mmCIF file of C-alpha atoms in Angstrom:
data_model
loop_
_atom_site.group_PDB
_atom_site.id
_atom_site.type_symbol
_atom_site.label_atom_id
_atom_site.label_comp_id
_atom_site.label_asym_id
_atom_site.label_seq_id
_atom_site.Cartn_x
_atom_site.Cartn_y
_atom_site.Cartn_z
ATOM 1 C CA MET A 1 4.476 30.542 12.973
ATOM 2 C CA ASP A 2 7.251 33.002 12.758
ATOM 3 C CA ALA A 3 8.919 30.877 10.326
ATOM 4 C CA ILE A 4 5.816 30.923 8.010
ATOM 5 C CA GLU A 5 5.816 34.831 8.264
ATOM 6 C CA ARG A 6 9.434 35.276 7.776
ATOM 7 C CA TYR A 7 10.350 32.778 4.919
ATOM 8 C CA GLN A 8 9.817 33.868 1.463
ATOM 9 C CA PRO A 9 10.503 31.373 -1.368
ATOM 10 C CA ARG A 10 12.543 32.598 -4.336
ATOM 11 C CA LEU A 11 9.783 33.595 -6.648
ATOM 12 C CA PRO A 12 9.329 36.905 -8.775
ATOM 13 C CA SER A 13 7.706 39.449 -6.513
ATOM 14 C CA PRO A 14 4.637 40.261 -8.502
ATOM 15 C CA VAL A 15 4.016 36.501 -8.331
ATOM 16 C CA TRP A 16 4.738 36.121 -4.612
ATOM 17 C CA GLU A 17 2.589 38.967 -4.026
ATOM 18 C CA ARG A 18 -0.467 37.256 -5.754
ATOM 19 C CA ILE A 19 -0.051 33.879 -4.230
ATOM 20 C CA GLY A 20 1.726 34.497 -1.023
ATOM 21 C CA PRO A 21 -1.180 35.251 1.186
ATOM 22 C CA ASP A 22 -3.095 32.154 0.342
ATOM 23 C CA CYS A 23 0.225 29.749 0.590
ATOM 24 C CA ARG A 24 0.944 31.292 4.158
ATOM 25 C CA ARG A 25 -2.694 30.722 5.143
ATOM 26 C CA ALA A 26 -2.733 27.113 3.951
ATOM 27 C CA VAL A 27 0.480 26.216 5.822
ATOM 28 C CA THR A 28 -0.432 27.911 8.991
ATOM 29 C CA LYS A 29 -3.607 25.991 9.025
ATOM 30 C CA ALA A 30 -1.661 22.639 8.674
ATOM 31 C CA LYS A 31 -0.008 23.331 11.740
ATOM 32 C CA PRO A 32 3.659 22.083 10.626
ATOM 33 C CA ALA A 33 5.541 20.758 13.964
ATOM 34 C CA THR A 34 8.952 22.478 13.375
ATOM 35 C CA PRO A 35 9.902 25.712 11.486
ATOM 36 C CA LYS A 36 12.068 23.296 9.032
ATOM 37 C CA GLU A 37 8.812 21.600 8.093
ATOM 38 C CA ALA A 38 6.988 24.884 7.827
ATOM 39 C CA ARG A 39 9.505 26.162 5.344
ATOM 40 C CA ASP A 40 9.876 22.980 3.447
ATOM 41 C CA CYS A 41 5.837 22.829 2.946
ATOM 42 C CA LEU A 42 5.666 26.607 2.259
ATOM 43 C CA GLY A 43 8.249 26.364 -0.525
ATOM 44 C CA ALA A 44 6.602 23.206 -2.092
ATOM 45 C CA LEU A 45 3.427 24.811 -1.926
ATOM 46 C CA ALA A 46 4.564 28.028 -3.469
ATOM 47 C CA HIS A 47 6.268 26.901 -6.344
ATOM 48 C CA ALA A 48 3.267 24.709 -7.148
ATOM 49 C CA ALA A 49 1.045 27.746 -7.018
ATOM 50 C CA ALA A 50 3.337 29.724 -9.157
ATOM 51 C CA HIS A 51 3.559 27.353 -11.578
ATOM 52 C CA ALA A 52 -0.335 27.299 -11.656
ATOM 53 C CA TYR A 53 -0.416 30.907 -11.682
ATOM 54 C CA THR A 54 1.829 31.245 -14.968
ATOM 55 C CA SER A 55 -0.480 28.415 -16.511
ATOM 56 C CA GLY A 56 -3.498 30.229 -15.953
ATOM 57 C CA ARG A 57 -4.865 27.672 -13.375
ATOM 58 C CA PRO A 58 -6.439 28.132 -9.931
ATOM 59 C CA THR A 59 -3.995 29.042 -7.313
ATOM 60 C CA LYS A 60 -5.844 28.396 -4.120
ATOM 61 C CA ALA A 61 -4.352 25.701 -1.933
ATOM 62 C CA GLU A 62 -7.361 23.707 -1.816
ATOM 63 C CA HIS A 63 -7.220 23.112 -5.677
ATOM 64 C CA LEU A 64 -3.484 22.606 -5.941
ATOM 65 C CA LEU A 65 -3.504 19.877 -3.343
ATOM 66 C CA THR A 66 -5.861 17.289 -4.724
ATOM 67 C CA PRO A 67 -3.856 14.071 -6.025
ATOM 68 C CA GLU A 68 -4.511 15.006 -9.600
ATOM 69 C CA ALA A 69 -3.130 18.485 -9.137
ATOM 70 C CA ILE A 70 -0.076 17.433 -7.409
ATOM 71 C CA GLU A 71 0.765 14.712 -9.920
ATOM 72 C CA TRP A 72 0.056 17.389 -12.640
ATOM 73 C CA TYR A 73 2.577 19.899 -11.140
ATOM 74 C CA LEU A 74 5.179 17.074 -10.670
ATOM 75 C CA ALA A 75 4.700 16.180 -14.372
ATOM 76 C CA THR A 76 4.733 19.349 -16.030
ATOM 77 C CA SER A 77 7.169 21.428 -13.809
ATOM 78 C CA CYS A 78 9.512 18.951 -12.040
ATOM 79 C CA LEU A 79 10.968 16.579 -14.685
ATOM 80 C CA HIS A 80 14.230 18.134 -14.428
ATOM 81 C CA LEU A 81 14.459 17.172 -10.863
ATOM 82 C CA ARG A 82 15.778 13.691 -9.922
ATOM 83 C CA GLU A 83 12.983 11.048 -8.660
ATOM 84 C CA ALA A 84 14.114 11.551 -5.029
ATOM 85 C CA SER A 85 13.513 15.254 -5.172
ATOM 86 C CA ARG A 86 10.142 14.707 -6.770
ATOM 87 C CA ALA A 87 9.292 12.295 -4.173
ATOM 88 C CA ASN A 88 10.451 14.811 -1.418
ATOM 89 C CA LEU A 89 7.969 17.345 -2.878
ATOM 90 C CA ARG A 90 5.199 15.048 -3.270
ATOM 91 C CA GLY A 91 5.567 14.010 0.210
ATOM 92 C CA HIS A 92 5.227 17.874 1.680
ATOM 93 C CA LEU A 93 2.404 18.458 -0.799
ATOM 94 C CA ASN A 94 0.606 15.247 0.470
ATOM 95 C CA LYS A 95 1.097 16.156 4.035
ATOM 96 C CA LEU A 96 -0.667 19.465 3.335
ATOM 97 C CA ARG A 97 -3.435 17.902 1.457
ATOM 98 C CA ARG A 98 -4.177 15.557 4.502
ATOM 99 C CA ALA A 99 -4.153 18.510 6.753
ATOM 100 C CA LEU A 100 -6.266 20.767 4.749
ATOM 101 C CA LEU A 101 -8.668 18.231 2.812
ATOM 102 C CA GLY A 102 -8.549 15.265 5.026
ATOM 103 C CA PRO A 103 -7.994 11.735 4.266
ATOM 104 C CA ASP A 104 -9.153 10.377 1.038
ATOM 105 C CA LEU A 105 -11.659 8.151 2.736
ATOM 106 C CA VAL A 106 -13.997 9.269 5.482
ATOM 107 C CA THR A 107 -12.977 6.095 7.411
ATOM 108 C CA GLY A 108 -9.479 6.724 7.280
ATOM 109 C CA ASN A 109 -6.389 6.603 4.619
ATOM 110 C CA ALA A 110 -6.590 3.955 2.075
ATOM 111 C CA ALA A 111 -4.070 0.936 2.244
ATOM 112 C CA ALA A 112 -2.266 1.671 -0.890
ATOM 113 C CA TYR A 113 0.284 -0.371 -2.713
ATOM 114 C CA SER A 114 3.459 1.708 -3.240
ATOM 115 C CA GLY A 115 4.426 0.855 -6.867
ATOM 116 C CA SER A 116 7.566 2.672 -6.497
ATOM 117 C CA ASN A 117 10.481 2.812 -8.957
ATOM 118 C CA ALA A 118 12.317 0.396 -6.582
ATOM 119 C CA SER A 119 9.415 -2.055 -7.139
ATOM 120 C CA CYS A 120 9.205 -1.744 -10.748
ATOM 121 C CA PRO A 121 10.458 -4.919 -12.407
ATOM 122 C CA TYR A 122 12.417 -4.658 -15.512
ATOM 123 C CA THR A 123 10.803 -5.504 -18.777
ATOM 124 C CA LYS A 124 12.336 -8.289 -21.027
ATOM 125 C CA PRO A 125 14.104 -5.903 -23.487
ATOM 126 C CA GLU A 126 15.385 -3.976 -20.405
ATOM 127 C CA GLN A 127 16.869 -7.155 -19.102
ATOM 128 C CA ALA A 128 18.396 -7.944 -22.596
ATOM 129 C CA GLN A 129 19.943 -4.279 -22.728
ATOM 130 C CA LEU A 130 21.399 -4.883 -19.248
ATOM 131 C CA TYR A 131 22.970 -8.302 -20.252
ATOM 132 C CA ALA A 132 24.364 -6.695 -23.351
ATOM 133 C CA SER A 133 26.007 -3.891 -21.323
ATOM 134 C CA ALA A 134 27.374 -6.474 -18.876
ATOM 135 C CA ARG A 135 29.087 -8.349 -21.843
ATOM 136 C CA ALA A 136 30.145 -5.039 -23.452
ATOM 137 C CA GLN A 137 32.222 -3.804 -20.365
ATOM 138 C CA PRO A 138 35.764 -2.923 -20.886
ATOM 139 C CA THR A 139 37.525 -5.115 -18.505
ATOM 140 C CA ASP A 140 37.097 -8.627 -17.023
ATOM 141 C CA GLU A 141 36.521 -7.357 -13.715
ATOM 142 C CA LEU A 142 33.672 -4.971 -14.858
ATOM 143 C CA ARG A 143 32.124 -7.691 -17.081
ATOM 144 C CA TYR A 144 32.182 -10.717 -14.709
ATOM 145 C CA GLY A 145 30.976 -8.401 -11.813
ATOM 146 C CA PHE A 146 28.159 -6.864 -13.741
ATOM 147 C CA LEU A 147 27.363 -10.369 -14.937
ATOM 148 C CA THR A 148 27.376 -11.774 -11.251
ATOM 149 C CA LEU A 149 24.910 -9.110 -10.131
ATOM 150 C CA LEU A 150 22.494 -9.830 -13.074
ATOM 151 C CA ALA A 151 22.457 -13.729 -12.259
ATOM 152 C CA LEU A 152 22.086 -13.025 -8.680
ATOM 153 C CA GLY A 153 19.422 -10.342 -8.860
ATOM 154 C CA PHE A 154 17.261 -11.833 -11.687
ATOM 155 C CA GLY A 155 18.080 -15.438 -11.166
ATOM 156 C CA CYS A 156 17.935 -15.596 -7.477
ATOM 157 C CA ALA A 157 16.178 -12.791 -6.032
ATOM 158 C CA LEU A 158 19.129 -11.601 -3.990
ATOM 159 C CA GLY A 159 19.438 -7.947 -2.855
ATOM 160 C CA SER A 160 22.639 -6.080 -2.443
ATOM 161 C CA PRO A 161 23.385 -6.952 1.377
ATOM 162 C CA GLU A 162 22.956 -10.683 0.221
ATOM 163 C CA VAL A 163 25.413 -10.208 -2.487
ATOM 164 C CA ILE A 164 28.290 -8.743 -0.648
ATOM 165 C CA PRO A 165 29.306 -11.595 1.780
ATOM 166 C CA LEU A 166 28.769 -14.502 -0.732
ATOM 167 C CA ARG A 167 31.925 -16.774 -1.407
ATOM 168 C CA THR A 168 32.629 -18.791 -4.548
ATOM 169 C CA HIS A 169 31.939 -21.824 -2.611
ATOM 170 C CA ASP A 170 28.419 -20.809 -1.770
ATOM 171 C CA VAL A 171 27.625 -21.491 -5.424
ATOM 172 C CA ARG A 172 27.216 -25.280 -5.757
ATOM 173 C CA LYS A 173 25.253 -27.900 -8.038
ATOM 174 C CA ALA A 174 22.092 -29.058 -6.503
ATOM 175 C CA HIS A 175 20.849 -32.633 -6.660
ATOM 176 C CA ASN A 176 18.567 -31.973 -9.621
ATOM 177 C CA ASP A 177 21.477 -30.323 -11.563
ATOM 178 C CA ALA A 178 20.234 -27.024 -11.078
ATOM 179 C CA VAL A 179 22.704 -24.242 -9.769
ATOM 180 C CA ALA A 180 21.937 -23.233 -5.828
ATOM 181 C CA VAL A 181 23.191 -20.601 -3.966
ATOM 182 C CA ALA A 182 23.682 -20.651 -0.213
ATOM 183 C CA VAL A 183 22.528 -17.219 1.039
ATOM 184 C CA ARG A 184 24.339 -15.823 4.098
ATOM 185 C CA GLY A 185 22.979 -13.664 7.009
ATOM 186 C CA GLN A 186 19.971 -13.005 8.661
ATOM 187 C CA ARG A 187 17.906 -14.456 5.573
ATOM 188 C CA ALA A 188 20.169 -17.412 5.428
ATOM 189 C CA ARG A 189 18.593 -20.039 2.915
ATOM 190 C CA VAL A 190 19.683 -22.056 -0.053
ATOM 191 C CA VAL A 191 17.890 -20.716 -3.289
ATOM 192 C CA LEU A 192 17.855 -22.284 -7.025
ATOM 193 C CA CYS A 193 19.049 -19.989 -9.720
ATOM 194 C CA ARG A 194 16.526 -19.793 -12.627
ATOM 195 C CA LYS A 195 17.504 -21.796 -15.541
ATOM 196 C CA ALA A 196 17.988 -18.688 -17.814
ATOM 197 C CA TRP A 197 20.482 -17.387 -15.575
ATOM 198 C CA ALA A 198 22.169 -20.598 -14.168
ATOM 199 C CA HIS A 199 24.780 -20.695 -17.087
ATOM 200 C CA THR A 200 25.813 -17.046 -16.352
ATOM 201 C CA LEU A 201 26.245 -17.443 -12.647
ATOM 202 C CA THR A 202 28.230 -20.472 -13.284
ATOM 203 C CA GLU A 203 30.599 -18.590 -15.645
ATOM 204 C CA ALA A 204 30.944 -15.676 -13.277
ATOM 205 C CA THR A 205 31.736 -18.070 -10.528
ATOM 206 C CA ALA A 206 34.332 -19.910 -12.352
ATOM 207 C CA TRP A 207 36.140 -16.660 -13.277
ATOM 208 C CA ALA A 208 36.147 -15.432 -9.502
ATOM 209 C CA LEU A 209 37.252 -18.962 -8.322
ATOM 210 C CA ARG A 210 40.742 -19.726 -7.248
ATOM 211 C CA PRO A 211 41.588 -23.381 -6.124
ATOM 212 C CA GLY A 212 42.521 -23.599 -2.262
ATOM 213 C CA GLN A 213 40.889 -19.992 -1.453
ATOM 214 C CA ALA A 214 37.691 -18.951 -0.080
ATOM 215 C CA ARG A 215 37.203 -16.043 -2.416
ATOM 216 C CA TYR A 216 34.456 -13.667 -2.453
ATOM 217 C CA LEU A 217 32.052 -14.158 -5.397
ATOM 218 C CA PHE A 218 31.633 -10.652 -6.196
ATOM 219 C CA ARG A 219 34.554 -8.405 -6.754
ATOM 220 C CA PRO A 220 36.898 -11.251 -5.508
ATOM 221 C CA HIS A 221 39.987 -9.138 -5.841
ATOM 222 C CA SER A 222 38.689 -6.659 -3.163
ATOM 223 C CA HIS A 223 38.284 -7.183 0.452
ATOM 224 C CA ALA A 224 36.385 -4.101 1.045
ATOM 225 C CA ARG A 225 32.809 -5.203 2.131
ATOM 226 C CA GLY A 226 31.048 -2.209 2.977
ATOM 227 C CA THR A 227 27.255 -1.392 2.509
ATOM 228 C CA ASN A 228 28.116 0.659 -0.537
ATOM 229 C CA THR A 229 30.237 -2.147 -2.340
ATOM 230 C CA VAL A 230 27.665 -2.904 -5.143
ATOM 231 C CA THR A 231 26.824 0.922 -5.770
ATOM 232 C CA ASP A 232 30.437 1.648 -5.867
ATOM 233 C CA PHE A 233 30.970 -0.985 -8.411
ATOM 234 C CA LEU A 234 28.193 0.141 -10.570
ATOM 235 C CA ALA A 235 29.064 3.728 -10.480
ATOM 236 C CA ARG A 236 32.304 2.471 -12.308
ATOM 237 C CA THR A 237 30.438 0.369 -14.913
ATOM 238 C CA LYS A 238 29.934 1.744 -18.778
ATOM 239 C CA LYS A 239 26.403 2.456 -19.534
ATOM 240 C CA PRO A 240 25.327 2.670 -23.127
ATOM 241 C CA PRO A 241 22.973 5.242 -24.076
ATOM 242 C CA GLY A 242 19.456 4.220 -23.539
ATOM 243 C CA THR A 243 20.132 1.310 -21.186
ATOM 244 C CA PRO A 244 18.376 1.525 -17.571
ATOM 245 C CA ALA A 245 20.440 1.616 -14.701
ATOM 246 C CA LEU A 246 20.782 -1.614 -12.597
ATOM 247 C CA VAL A 247 19.041 -1.393 -9.314
ATOM 248 C CA MET A 248 19.139 -4.598 -7.380
ATOM 249 C CA GLY A 249 15.966 -3.975 -5.587
ATOM 250 C CA ARG A 250 14.208 -3.999 -9.290
ATOM 251 C CA ALA A 251 15.856 -7.014 -10.326
ATOM 252 C CA ARG A 252 14.628 -8.763 -7.298
ATOM 253 C CA ALA A 253 11.119 -7.408 -7.673
ATOM 254 C CA THR A 254 11.420 -8.932 -11.426
ATOM 255 C CA TRP A 255 11.932 -12.112 -9.723
ATOM 256 C CA LEU A 256 9.188 -11.840 -7.420
ATOM 257 C CA VAL A 257 6.699 -10.667 -10.383
ATOM 258 C CA ASP A 258 7.827 -13.536 -12.627
ATOM 259 C CA ALA A 259 7.182 -16.057 -9.659
ATOM 260 C CA ILE A 260 3.922 -14.719 -8.814
ATOM 261 C CA GLU A 261 2.867 -14.915 -12.551
ATOM 262 C CA ALA A 262 4.070 -18.413 -12.727
ATOM 263 C CA ARG A 263 1.562 -19.193 -9.828
ATOM 264 C CA MET A 264 4.415 -20.608 -7.763
ATOM 265 C CA HIS A 265 3.283 -21.792 -4.462
ATOM 266 C CA LEU A 266 3.347 -18.793 -2.096
ATOM 267 C CA PRO A 267 5.286 -20.465 0.890
ATOM 268 C CA THR A 268 7.555 -21.792 -1.712
ATOM 269 C CA LEU A 269 8.036 -18.017 -3.103
ATOM 270 C CA MET A 270 8.686 -16.721 0.278
ATOM 271 C CA ALA A 271 10.940 -19.443 1.339
ATOM 272 C CA ALA A 272 13.159 -18.743 -1.717
ATOM 273 C CA ALA A 273 13.019 -15.025 -1.474
ATOM 274 C CA GLY A 274 13.681 -14.951 2.165
ATOM 275 C CA LEU A 275 10.468 -13.350 2.921
ATOM 276 C CA THR A 276 8.592 -13.534 6.406
ATOM 277 C CA THR A 277 6.030 -11.105 5.597
ATOM 278 C CA LEU A 278 3.872 -10.166 2.646
ATOM 279 C CA ARG A 279 5.113 -6.544 2.410
ATOM 280 C CA SER A 280 7.506 -7.084 -0.236
ATOM 281 C CA ILE A 281 4.716 -8.826 -2.151
ATOM 282 C CA ASP A 282 2.523 -5.951 -1.455
ATOM 283 C CA ARG A 283 4.828 -3.543 -3.377
ATOM 284 C CA VAL A 284 5.247 -5.541 -6.359
ATOM 285 C CA LEU A 285 1.392 -6.506 -7.114
ATOM 286 C CA PRO A 286 0.447 -3.268 -8.972
ATOM 287 C CA TYR A 287 3.070 -4.698 -11.735
ATOM 288 C CA VAL A 288 1.480 -8.284 -11.850
ATOM 289 C CA ARG A 289 -0.506 -9.120 -14.747
ATOM 290 C CA ASN A 290 -4.048 -10.346 -14.018
ATOM 291 C CA LEU A 291 -5.728 -13.274 -15.493
ATOM 292 C CA SER A 292 -8.479 -12.534 -18.295
ATOM 293 C CA PRO A 293 -12.046 -12.973 -17.092
ATOM 294 C CA ASP A 294 -12.407 -16.170 -18.761
ATOM 295 C CA GLN A 295 -9.106 -17.601 -17.447
ATOM 296 C CA ALA A 296 -10.096 -16.145 -13.880
ATOM 297 C CA ALA A 297 -13.512 -18.045 -14.174
ATOM 298 C CA ALA A 298 -12.043 -21.144 -14.957
ATOM 299 C CA ALA A 299 -9.497 -20.873 -12.062
ATOM 300 C CA LEU A 300 -12.120 -20.017 -9.533
ATOM 301 C CA LYS A 301 -14.396 -22.906 -10.717
ATOM 302 C CA GLU A 302 -11.590 -25.381 -10.397
ATOM 303 C CA LEU A 303 -10.534 -24.077 -6.914
#
């Protein structure tokens, strides 16, 4: 393919002369579908080979494209890149790996759980840091908006699209004195807020509420309800050093992991989280703590 022959990554000439022919051979063998895919794959492989060359490691493509070698390269040479950029490189290298080395299993590709950052739950200390950060925001708008997101994410398993349309009257007392949230949209349902976050949600709702008006629960002073409403708000919050960023997907994953570890009845868990498939549960399973052998044996015996 002409794109492979014409394209040369930005590398020192002596290094490219050493690794270039094998990189071009490997990408040509992978048969990329488009010129852009060819350039992307060649660039990713060339930089991985250059790093291996300067580190005194083998530079042949088949050595560079094992899962272990790919992760070594990303961990030792790409930490300055954002996670999205590292994921992009990983995708190009894995595409080459499958083309050159075949699937991981002779019967096909393994069904893998993602374990992505978006599915990684927050630890208890991280949740405490986020709560402290919310309380320390310099204005009422930032403070109560942040607390609303924490209560709806950690307490109710809501994602950003479910937070944005909520009104203050969607939060109400349930018959058992729990705080209930009537979720709108395609996954409409009523979910009870976890006890640990119920007071925070009630407090934030009281701040947003104005008698006689159907106000938005999150950012009640703003009528803009775009898909980026949550991310724009979080970009304006003040983040103390060492505090993790709030990602609503991770807050929801935290709720899911806690519910699974609490042995919540599966249909109840799915109804509360608005799930119709097990795909979201698949993504968080790598983070669920397993029972000890003795606990597992006792549970299986009593089944």
